[in-house]
Amino acid sequence: FIGQNQGQTVTNNAPLRSGKGSLYEGGVRVPLMVRWPGVKAGVCQEPVISCDLYKTMAAAGAGKAGNPPDGLNLDPLLKDPSARLDRDALFFHYPHYYDTTTPVSAVRARRWKLLEYFEDGHTELYDLEQDPSETRNLAQANPAKAAELLKMLRDWRSQVGAQLPTRA
């Protein structure tokens, strides 16, 4: 049970849905705090992903760590918390079973998030600005947006060679 361990409450991600190991916001939305020389404190709402940290540190070290293929340099956000990154979407892929989920992939494109579940092929679409708790699946009410994001997600999986679950 999410948030429980041996009958004890260990976490509460409210108002976000679900928790660790899930592609709902309670599992993937985590605050990032950065302390960086010459950067004033500020709050930035731009979504980032862990591979952005490597790219940022490599850039700060004048590229000594090479040029990693994934991620974006977060320097623009450190200079201006209202800045936006030049990225259309973040992608997530969990092709396995876990206490909180069955095999699933997701794409977050600014305010929109689509999840595609592999067991039965159903999709879920959420407007994170209006519904950060992911309580209203809009896939049937907005089939054009769902189809657009599903194509984006499938194209990304193909591009990166993501492994899909298979029956044993």
PDB file of C-alpha atoms in Angstrom:
ATOM      1  CA  PHE A   1       0.000   0.000   0.000  1.00  0.00           C
ATOM      2  CA  ILE A   2       1.377   3.389  -0.998  1.00  0.00           C
ATOM      3  CA  GLY A   3       2.542   5.438   1.971  1.00  0.00           C
ATOM      4  CA  GLN A   4       2.472   2.471   4.341  1.00  0.00           C
ATOM      5  CA  ASN A   5       5.225   0.230   5.697  1.00  0.00           C
ATOM      6  CA  GLN A   6       4.440  -2.416   8.290  1.00  0.00           C
ATOM      7  CA  GLY A   7       1.210  -0.585   9.101  1.00  0.00           C
ATOM      8  CA  GLN A   8       2.940   2.766   9.629  1.00  0.00           C
ATOM      9  CA  THR A   9       2.301   5.849   7.502  1.00  0.00           C
ATOM     10  CA  VAL A  10       5.646   6.801   5.970  1.00  0.00           C
ATOM     11  CA  THR A  11       4.693   9.357   3.334  1.00  0.00           C
ATOM     12  CA  ASN A  12       1.872  11.443   1.990  1.00  0.00           C
ATOM     13  CA  ASN A  13       2.121  12.879  -1.503  1.00  0.00           C
ATOM     14  CA  ALA A  14      -1.233  14.680  -1.348  1.00  0.00           C
ATOM     15  CA  PRO A  15      -2.574  16.286  -3.379  1.00  0.00           C
ATOM     16  CA  LEU A  16      -0.568  14.323  -5.955  1.00  0.00           C
ATOM     17  CA  ARG A  17      -1.715  10.858  -7.009  1.00  0.00           C
ATOM     18  CA  SER A  18       0.213   7.701  -6.060  1.00  0.00           C
ATOM     19  CA  GLY A  19       3.878   7.442  -5.077  1.00  0.00           C
ATOM     20  CA  LYS A  20       7.290   5.928  -5.750  1.00  0.00           C
ATOM     21  CA  GLY A  21       7.418   3.615  -8.730  1.00  0.00           C
ATOM     22  CA  SER A  22       4.377   5.217 -10.345  1.00  0.00           C
ATOM     23  CA  LEU A  23       4.205   7.477 -13.366  1.00  0.00           C
ATOM     24  CA  TYR A  24       1.461   9.539 -11.759  1.00  0.00           C
ATOM     25  CA  GLU A  25       2.651  12.873 -10.367  1.00  0.00           C
ATOM     26  CA  GLY A  26       3.126  11.467  -6.858  1.00  0.00           C
ATOM     27  CA  GLY A  27       5.816   9.210  -8.296  1.00  0.00           C
ATOM     28  CA  VAL A  28       7.608  11.537 -10.710  1.00  0.00           C
ATOM     29  CA  ARG A  29       7.100  15.091  -9.452  1.00  0.00           C
ATOM     30  CA  VAL A  30       9.901  15.802  -7.012  1.00  0.00           C
ATOM     31  CA  PRO A  31      11.210  19.207  -5.978  1.00  0.00           C
ATOM     32  CA  LEU A  32      14.755  19.992  -7.068  1.00  0.00           C
ATOM     33  CA  MET A  33      16.792  22.361  -4.942  1.00  0.00           C
ATOM     34  CA  VAL A  34      20.027  23.771  -6.298  1.00  0.00           C
ATOM     35  CA  ARG A  35      22.656  25.891  -4.597  1.00  0.00           C
ATOM     36  CA  TRP A  36      24.950  27.354  -7.205  1.00  0.00           C
ATOM     37  CA  PRO A  37      27.639  30.054  -6.923  1.00  0.00           C
ATOM     38  CA  GLY A  38      26.420  33.404  -8.187  1.00  0.00           C
ATOM     39  CA  VAL A  39      22.760  32.349  -8.340  1.00  0.00           C
ATOM     40  CA  LYS A  40      20.105  34.139  -6.304  1.00  0.00           C
ATOM     41  CA  ALA A  41      17.406  32.094  -4.618  1.00  0.00           C
ATOM     42  CA  GLY A  42      14.231  31.679  -6.612  1.00  0.00           C
ATOM     43  CA  VAL A  43      11.437  29.292  -7.379  1.00  0.00           C
ATOM     44  CA  CYS A  44      11.221  27.810 -10.842  1.00  0.00           C
ATOM     45  CA  GLN A  45       8.239  25.810 -12.107  1.00  0.00           C
ATOM     46  CA  GLU A  46       9.924  24.397 -15.226  1.00  0.00           C
ATOM     47  CA  PRO A  47       9.884  20.561 -15.250  1.00  0.00           C
ATOM     48  CA  VAL A  48      13.337  19.011 -15.385  1.00  0.00           C
ATOM     49  CA  ILE A  49      14.640  15.437 -15.315  1.00  0.00           C
ATOM     50  CA  SER A  50      17.673  13.866 -13.652  1.00  0.00           C
ATOM     51  CA  CYS A  51      19.744  13.620 -16.862  1.00  0.00           C
ATOM     52  CA  ASP A  52      19.599  17.442 -16.989  1.00  0.00           C
ATOM     53  CA  LEU A  53      21.859  17.523 -13.928  1.00  0.00           C
ATOM     54  CA  TYR A  54      24.696  15.739 -15.710  1.00  0.00           C
ATOM     55  CA  LYS A  55      24.417  18.014 -18.729  1.00  0.00           C
ATOM     56  CA  THR A  56      24.419  21.070 -16.424  1.00  0.00           C
ATOM     57  CA  MET A  57      27.488  19.936 -14.491  1.00  0.00           C
ATOM     58  CA  ALA A  58      29.332  18.998 -17.681  1.00  0.00           C
ATOM     59  CA  ALA A  59      28.687  22.484 -19.078  1.00  0.00           C
ATOM     60  CA  ALA A  60      29.847  24.104 -15.825  1.00  0.00           C
ATOM     61  CA  GLY A  61      33.077  22.107 -16.048  1.00  0.00           C
ATOM     62  CA  ALA A  62      33.748  23.456 -19.559  1.00  0.00           C
ATOM     63  CA  GLY A  63      32.749  20.150 -21.115  1.00  0.00           C
ATOM     64  CA  LYS A  64      35.433  18.125 -19.345  1.00  0.00           C
ATOM     65  CA  ALA A  65      32.909  15.352 -18.770  1.00  0.00           C
ATOM     66  CA  GLY A  66      32.127  15.157 -22.474  1.00  0.00           C
ATOM     67  CA  ASN A  67      28.863  16.036 -24.105  1.00  0.00           C
ATOM     68  CA  PRO A  68      26.167  13.702 -22.770  1.00  0.00           C
ATOM     69  CA  PRO A  69      23.478  12.955 -25.370  1.00  0.00           C
ATOM     70  CA  ASP A  70      20.507  13.283 -23.026  1.00  0.00           C
ATOM     71  CA  GLY A  71      19.330  16.157 -20.903  1.00  0.00           C
ATOM     72  CA  LEU A  72      19.513  19.911 -21.124  1.00  0.00           C
ATOM     73  CA  ASN A  73      21.750  22.430 -19.415  1.00  0.00           C
ATOM     74  CA  LEU A  74      19.745  24.038 -16.592  1.00  0.00           C
ATOM     75  CA  ASP A  75      21.892  27.182 -16.587  1.00  0.00           C
ATOM     76  CA  PRO A  76      19.119  29.344 -18.137  1.00  0.00           C
ATOM     77  CA  LEU A  77      16.818  28.408 -15.236  1.00  0.00           C
ATOM     78  CA  LEU A  78      19.535  29.154 -12.676  1.00  0.00           C
ATOM     79  CA  LYS A  79      19.931  32.630 -14.163  1.00  0.00           C
ATOM     80  CA  ASP A  80      16.203  33.289 -14.578  1.00  0.00           C
ATOM     81  CA  PRO A  81      13.638  31.134 -12.717  1.00  0.00           C
ATOM     82  CA  SER A  82      10.915  32.278 -15.148  1.00  0.00           C
ATOM     83  CA  ALA A  83      12.861  30.912 -18.151  1.00  0.00           C
ATOM     84  CA  ARG A  84      11.675  27.900 -20.132  1.00  0.00           C
ATOM     85  CA  LEU A  85      13.797  25.149 -21.577  1.00  0.00           C
ATOM     86  CA  ASP A  86      13.816  24.358 -25.277  1.00  0.00           C
ATOM     87  CA  ARG A  87      12.107  21.004 -24.815  1.00  0.00           C
ATOM     88  CA  ASP A  88       8.706  19.817 -25.933  1.00  0.00           C
ATOM     89  CA  ALA A  89       8.269  16.927 -23.535  1.00  0.00           C
ATOM     90  CA  LEU A  90       9.610  14.637 -20.833  1.00  0.00           C
ATOM     91  CA  PHE A  91       9.302  10.878 -21.341  1.00  0.00           C
ATOM     92  CA  PHE A  92       9.059   8.028 -18.849  1.00  0.00           C
ATOM     93  CA  HIS A  93       9.122   4.266 -19.468  1.00  0.00           C
ATOM     94  CA  TYR A  94       8.405   1.561 -16.845  1.00  0.00           C
ATOM     95  CA  PRO A  95       8.173  -1.745 -18.760  1.00  0.00           C
ATOM     96  CA  HIS A  96       7.877  -3.774 -15.548  1.00  0.00           C
ATOM     97  CA  TYR A  97       5.606  -4.568 -12.643  1.00  0.00           C
ATOM     98  CA  TYR A  98       5.895  -2.752  -9.326  1.00  0.00           C
ATOM     99  CA  ASP A  99       3.664  -2.413  -6.272  1.00  0.00           C
ATOM    100  CA  THR A 100       2.207   0.816  -7.667  1.00  0.00           C
ATOM    101  CA  THR A 101       1.910   0.033 -11.373  1.00  0.00           C
ATOM    102  CA  THR A 102       1.747  -2.349 -14.274  1.00  0.00           C
ATOM    103  CA  PRO A 103       3.980  -1.769 -17.344  1.00  0.00           C
ATOM    104  CA  VAL A 104       3.421   1.768 -18.622  1.00  0.00           C
ATOM    105  CA  SER A 105       4.998   4.659 -20.514  1.00  0.00           C
ATOM    106  CA  ALA A 106       4.179   8.332 -20.189  1.00  0.00           C
ATOM    107  CA  VAL A 107       4.841  11.643 -21.869  1.00  0.00           C
ATOM    108  CA  ARG A 108       4.514  15.019 -20.214  1.00  0.00           C
ATOM    109  CA  ALA A 109       4.180  17.846 -22.729  1.00  0.00           C
ATOM    110  CA  ARG A 110       3.914  21.058 -20.717  1.00  0.00           C
ATOM    111  CA  ARG A 111       0.454  21.028 -19.118  1.00  0.00           C
ATOM    112  CA  TRP A 112      -0.568  17.665 -20.610  1.00  0.00           C
ATOM    113  CA  LYS A 113       0.377  14.141 -19.558  1.00  0.00           C
ATOM    114  CA  LEU A 114      -0.557  10.902 -21.279  1.00  0.00           C
ATOM    115  CA  LEU A 115       0.013   7.412 -19.885  1.00  0.00           C
ATOM    116  CA  GLU A 116      -0.138   4.274 -22.052  1.00  0.00           C
ATOM    117  CA  TYR A 117      -0.587   0.970 -20.209  1.00  0.00           C
ATOM    118  CA  PHE A 118       0.774  -2.104 -21.987  1.00  0.00           C
ATOM    119  CA  GLU A 119      -1.433  -4.829 -20.485  1.00  0.00           C
ATOM    120  CA  ASP A 120      -4.646  -3.596 -22.047  1.00  0.00           C
ATOM    121  CA  GLY A 121      -3.493  -0.665 -24.225  1.00  0.00           C
ATOM    122  CA  HIS A 122      -5.634   1.917 -22.451  1.00  0.00           C
ATOM    123  CA  THR A 123      -4.499   5.510 -22.242  1.00  0.00           C
ATOM    124  CA  GLU A 124      -5.074   8.221 -19.672  1.00  0.00           C
ATOM    125  CA  LEU A 125      -4.806  11.938 -20.413  1.00  0.00           C
ATOM    126  CA  TYR A 126      -4.534  14.637 -17.746  1.00  0.00           C
ATOM    127  CA  ASP A 127      -4.375  18.429 -17.796  1.00  0.00           C
ATOM    128  CA  LEU A 128      -1.864  19.009 -14.994  1.00  0.00           C
ATOM    129  CA  GLU A 129      -2.616  22.723 -14.758  1.00  0.00           C
ATOM    130  CA  GLN A 130      -6.290  22.095 -14.058  1.00  0.00           C
ATOM    131  CA  ASP A 131      -5.935  18.698 -12.356  1.00  0.00           C
ATOM    132  CA  PRO A 132      -2.518  18.120 -10.709  1.00  0.00           C
ATOM    133  CA  SER A 133      -4.080  15.256  -8.697  1.00  0.00           C
ATOM    134  CA  GLU A 134      -4.843  13.400 -11.948  1.00  0.00           C
ATOM    135  CA  THR A 135      -8.431  12.625 -11.022  1.00  0.00           C
ATOM    136  CA  ARG A 136     -10.088  13.370 -14.402  1.00  0.00           C
ATOM    137  CA  ASN A 137      -9.003  11.201 -17.324  1.00  0.00           C
ATOM    138  CA  LEU A 138      -9.625  13.349 -20.413  1.00  0.00           C
ATOM    139  CA  ALA A 139      -8.637  10.763 -23.049  1.00  0.00           C
ATOM    140  CA  GLN A 140     -12.205  10.256 -24.290  1.00  0.00           C
ATOM    141  CA  ALA A 141     -13.181  13.920 -23.945  1.00  0.00           C
ATOM    142  CA  ASN A 142     -10.111  15.107 -25.889  1.00  0.00           C
ATOM    143  CA  PRO A 143      -9.247  12.350 -28.394  1.00  0.00           C
ATOM    144  CA  ALA A 144      -7.189  14.656 -30.648  1.00  0.00           C
ATOM    145  CA  LYS A 145      -4.804  15.620 -27.816  1.00  0.00           C
ATOM    146  CA  ALA A 146      -4.625  11.988 -26.667  1.00  0.00           C
ATOM    147  CA  ALA A 147      -3.749  10.826 -30.206  1.00  0.00           C
ATOM    148  CA  GLU A 148      -1.122  13.577 -30.616  1.00  0.00           C
ATOM    149  CA  LEU A 149       0.624  12.650 -27.366  1.00  0.00           C
ATOM    150  CA  LEU A 150       0.338   8.909 -27.999  1.00  0.00           C
ATOM    151  CA  LYS A 151       2.094   9.366 -31.346  1.00  0.00           C
ATOM    152  CA  MET A 152       4.777  11.491 -29.659  1.00  0.00           C
ATOM    153  CA  LEU A 153       5.281   8.797 -26.992  1.00  0.00           C
ATOM    154  CA  ARG A 154       5.453   5.927 -29.480  1.00  0.00           C
ATOM    155  CA  ASP A 155       7.843   7.853 -31.748  1.00  0.00           C
ATOM    156  CA  TRP A 156      10.123   8.515 -28.755  1.00  0.00           C
ATOM    157  CA  ARG A 157      10.097   4.842 -27.705  1.00  0.00           C
ATOM    158  CA  SER A 158      11.031   3.846 -31.244  1.00  0.00           C
ATOM    159  CA  GLN A 159      13.775   6.495 -31.453  1.00  0.00           C
ATOM    160  CA  VAL A 160      15.455   5.374 -28.213  1.00  0.00           C
ATOM    161  CA  GLY A 161      14.896   1.652 -28.767  1.00  0.00           C
ATOM    162  CA  ALA A 162      12.864   1.259 -25.586  1.00  0.00           C
ATOM    163  CA  GLN A 163      12.271  -2.373 -24.706  1.00  0.00           C
ATOM    164  CA  LEU A 164       8.650  -3.360 -24.475  1.00  0.00           C
ATOM    165  CA  PRO A 165       7.325  -5.959 -22.054  1.00  0.00           C
ATOM    166  CA  THR A 166       6.777  -9.471 -23.398  1.00  0.00           C
ATOM    167  CA  ARG A 167       4.905 -12.423 -22.027  1.00  0.00           C
ATOM    168  CA  ALA A 168       7.101 -15.046 -20.391  1.00  0.00           C
TER     169      ALA A 168
END
